[in-house]
Each structure stands twice: as C-alpha cells, then as structure tokens.
Amino acid sequence: MNDIIETFIHDHLFLHLVLIAVSMTAIIIAMGIDFISGIQKAKQRGELRTSKKYKMTATKAKKYFNPFLTLVMIDLICCIVIPFPVFAMLWAAYCAFCEFKSVREKSWEKAELRKAEKTMSIIIENKDDIARLAAQILFETQKEKEDKNDTGTTE
C-alpha cells in the first residue's frame, strides 16, 4: 500500500506541482511584461507614474491569483481523475492572453479612450446645462420659424 501511495505522490502529484508552478510562473512573467510595458507607454504619453498606478498591479495580481489558487485546490482534489491541472492551466492561459492583449494595445488608443472618458464625464456632470442649452436652441429655432411664418402671411 505504501508503494502505491509513494508512486502516486512521486509520479502524479509531482507532475501536478510542476505544471502548477509553470502556470504560476507564466502569470507572473506576463504581469511583469505588462508592468514594464505600461511604464514605457506612460512615459510616451507623458503621464505621471504614481504609486496609485503602481498599486494597480497588486490589485491585478489579487484578481489573478485568488481564482488561480482556488482552481489549484480544485485540481488537487481532482488529481486522481484528471492527469494534469487543467483548470489552473486554463486560468493561467487566460491571464497570459489578457496581459498579451494589454501589451499589444497602442498607447495612443489608450490616450484616446481616456480622453473620451473625460469628455463623457464632463458631459454627465453638465447634463443640466446641456439640456437647458438644447431647449433654448429649440425654442429660438421655433420662434424664428414662427416669425418667418408671421411675416410671410402678412405681406
């Protein structure tokens, strides 16, 4: 019985642990590449690199590694049935894909998105003024039409 358990631990669990370590390393490397790329893009755009923006990497790591560790536990529970840690590897592939897409985004596209965000926030903040201005323009247009109709019928 001990031989069976030792063989299982040595062959099967060792493979699981190696693949889990490779998956975790892939996530860390992808996050590092994205971090460096983000710093370079911020320099190109002339943005400040503040501690708040650096902390976003820690937040991202938390978003990646909490589900990853949960999936690792599921993989370890299922290791008798599944020959390798499928769930953890799929999650690592997804995280690496997200980081790849983030690195591939052009810095000017991000700048345009931020500019559009600022414009929309200004519009939302000043929606009452915009509505009042639109109503005033409509009222003046309607008044001009009525004035033209009044002068056209009296002559």
Short mmCIF file of C-alpha atoms in Angstrom, two decimals:
data_model
loop_
_atom_site.label_atom_id
_atom_site.label_comp_id
_atom_site.label_asym_id
_atom_site.label_seq_id
_atom_site.Cartn_x
_atom_site.Cartn_y
_atom_site.Cartn_z
CA MET A 1 0.00 0.00 0.00
CA ASN A 2 2.84 2.37 0.83
CA ASP A 3 4.41 1.69 -2.54
CA ILE A 4 1.19 2.68 -4.31
CA ILE A 5 0.92 5.92 -2.34
CA GLU A 6 4.59 6.75 -2.86
CA THR A 7 4.30 6.06 -6.58
CA PHE A 8 1.17 8.20 -6.80
CA ILE A 9 2.80 11.07 -4.93
CA HIS A 10 6.06 10.83 -6.84
CA ASP A 11 4.65 10.47 -10.34
CA HIS A 12 1.22 12.03 -10.34
CA LEU A 13 1.36 14.80 -7.73
CA PHE A 14 4.87 15.81 -8.71
CA LEU A 15 3.67 16.37 -12.28
CA HIS A 16 0.76 18.42 -10.93
CA LEU A 17 3.04 20.56 -8.79
CA VAL A 18 5.46 21.18 -11.65
CA LEU A 19 2.66 22.21 -14.02
CA ILE A 20 1.08 24.43 -11.35
CA ALA A 21 4.46 26.09 -10.75
CA VAL A 22 4.89 26.62 -14.50
CA SER A 23 1.39 28.14 -14.71
CA MET A 24 2.08 30.48 -11.80
CA THR A 25 5.40 31.49 -13.32
CA ALA A 26 3.69 32.22 -16.64
CA ILE A 27 1.21 34.53 -14.90
CA ILE A 28 3.98 36.34 -13.01
CA ILE A 29 6.09 36.78 -16.16
CA ALA A 30 3.08 38.04 -18.15
CA MET A 31 2.25 40.54 -15.40
CA GLY A 32 5.88 41.69 -15.30
CA ILE A 33 5.96 42.25 -19.04
CA ASP A 34 2.69 44.19 -18.85
CA PHE A 35 4.03 46.25 -15.93
CA ILE A 36 7.17 47.24 -17.83
CA SER A 37 5.16 47.91 -20.98
CA GLY A 38 2.73 50.08 -19.00
CA ILE A 39 5.56 52.16 -17.59
CA GLN A 40 7.02 52.70 -21.07
CA LYS A 41 3.62 53.67 -22.51
CA ALA A 42 3.03 56.12 -19.65
CA LYS A 43 6.42 57.71 -20.40
CA GLN A 44 5.47 58.03 -24.08
CA ARG A 45 2.18 59.72 -23.19
CA GLY A 46 3.88 61.97 -20.67
CA GLU A 47 1.73 60.69 -17.79
CA LEU A 48 2.87 60.70 -14.21
CA ARG A 49 3.83 57.34 -12.82
CA THR A 50 2.36 57.46 -9.34
CA SER A 51 2.21 54.91 -6.56
CA LYS A 52 -1.55 54.68 -7.11
CA LYS A 53 -0.99 53.38 -10.62
CA TYR A 54 1.74 51.01 -9.42
CA LYS A 55 -0.70 49.61 -6.86
CA MET A 56 -3.00 48.65 -9.73
CA THR A 57 -0.54 45.84 -10.47
CA ALA A 58 -1.03 44.49 -6.95
CA THR A 59 -4.80 44.69 -7.42
CA LYS A 60 -4.46 42.85 -10.71
CA ALA A 61 -2.32 40.19 -9.05
CA LYS A 62 -5.02 39.70 -6.44
CA LYS A 63 -7.64 39.35 -9.18
CA TYR A 64 -5.49 36.77 -10.96
CA PHE A 65 -4.15 34.73 -8.04
CA ASN A 66 -7.28 34.37 -5.89
CA PRO A 67 -9.12 32.39 -8.60
CA PHE A 68 -5.86 30.66 -9.54
CA LEU A 69 -5.36 29.31 -6.02
CA THR A 70 -8.98 28.19 -5.88
CA LEU A 71 -8.56 26.36 -9.17
CA VAL A 72 -5.31 24.80 -7.92
CA MET A 73 -7.22 23.37 -4.96
CA ILE A 74 -9.88 22.01 -7.31
CA ASP A 75 -7.16 20.49 -9.49
CA LEU A 76 -5.52 18.86 -6.48
CA ILE A 77 -8.86 17.43 -5.39
CA CYS A 78 -9.46 16.10 -8.92
CA CYS A 79 -5.88 14.89 -9.42
CA ILE A 80 -6.94 11.26 -9.07
CA VAL A 81 -9.24 11.56 -12.07
CA ILE A 82 -7.57 14.26 -14.19
CA PRO A 83 -3.97 13.54 -15.22
CA PHE A 84 -2.84 17.21 -15.10
CA PRO A 85 -4.09 20.50 -13.56
CA VAL A 86 -6.46 21.54 -16.34
CA PHE A 87 -8.28 24.33 -14.51
CA ALA A 88 -5.17 26.11 -13.25
CA MET A 89 -3.52 25.84 -16.66
CA LEU A 90 -6.58 27.23 -18.44
CA TRP A 91 -6.76 30.14 -15.99
CA ALA A 92 -3.04 30.84 -16.49
CA ALA A 93 -3.54 30.82 -20.26
CA TYR A 94 -6.46 33.24 -19.91
CA CYS A 95 -4.43 35.60 -17.69
CA ALA A 96 -1.47 35.48 -20.08
CA PHE A 97 -3.81 36.22 -23.00
CA CYS A 98 -5.26 39.24 -21.17
CA GLU A 99 -1.78 40.55 -20.44
CA PHE A 100 -0.72 39.96 -24.06
CA LYS A 101 -3.71 42.00 -25.27
CA SER A 102 -2.84 44.75 -22.81
CA VAL A 103 0.74 44.93 -24.07
CA ARG A 104 -0.39 44.94 -27.71
CA GLU A 105 -2.74 47.90 -27.22
CA LYS A 106 -1.34 51.05 -28.69
CA SER A 107 -0.60 53.83 -26.23
CA TRP A 108 -2.37 56.39 -28.41
CA GLU A 109 -5.52 54.24 -28.37
CA LYS A 110 -5.45 54.26 -24.58
CA ALA A 111 -4.93 58.03 -24.62
CA GLU A 112 -7.95 58.43 -26.92
CA LEU A 113 -10.05 56.21 -24.65
CA ARG A 114 -9.07 58.28 -21.60
CA LYS A 115 -9.85 61.49 -23.49
CA ALA A 116 -13.29 60.10 -24.44
CA GLU A 117 -13.82 59.09 -20.80
CA LYS A 118 -13.04 62.62 -19.63
CA THR A 119 -15.36 64.10 -22.26
CA MET A 120 -18.20 61.81 -21.22
CA SER A 121 -17.67 62.61 -17.54
CA ILE A 122 -17.80 66.34 -18.31
CA ILE A 123 -20.99 65.82 -20.32
CA ILE A 124 -22.54 63.82 -17.49
CA GLU A 125 -21.54 66.44 -14.91
CA ASN A 126 -23.01 69.26 -17.02
CA LYS A 127 -26.07 67.46 -18.35
CA ASP A 128 -28.47 70.06 -16.90
CA ASP A 129 -26.64 72.89 -18.65
CA ILE A 130 -26.58 70.96 -21.90
CA ALA A 131 -30.30 70.19 -21.66
CA ARG A 132 -31.06 73.84 -20.91
CA LEU A 133 -28.93 74.95 -23.88
CA ALA A 134 -30.61 72.43 -26.20
CA ALA A 135 -34.06 73.60 -25.06
CA GLN A 136 -33.06 77.21 -25.62
CA ILE A 137 -31.81 76.46 -29.14
CA LEU A 138 -35.02 74.59 -29.97
CA PHE A 139 -37.12 77.43 -28.57
CA GLU A 140 -35.19 80.03 -30.60
CA THR A 141 -35.48 77.91 -33.76
CA GLN A 142 -39.21 77.53 -33.22
CA LYS A 143 -39.54 81.27 -32.58
CA GLU A 144 -37.64 82.08 -35.82
CA LYS A 145 -39.96 79.78 -37.79
CA GLU A 146 -43.00 81.46 -36.27
CA ASP A 147 -41.58 84.90 -37.07
CA LYS A 148 -40.97 83.87 -40.69
CA ASN A 149 -44.50 82.48 -40.95
CA ASP A 150 -45.98 85.66 -39.44
CA THR A 151 -44.06 87.96 -41.82
CA GLY A 152 -44.79 85.72 -44.81
CA THR A 153 -48.58 85.71 -44.25
CA THR A 154 -48.96 89.46 -43.60
CA GLU A 155 -47.39 90.57 -46.86
#
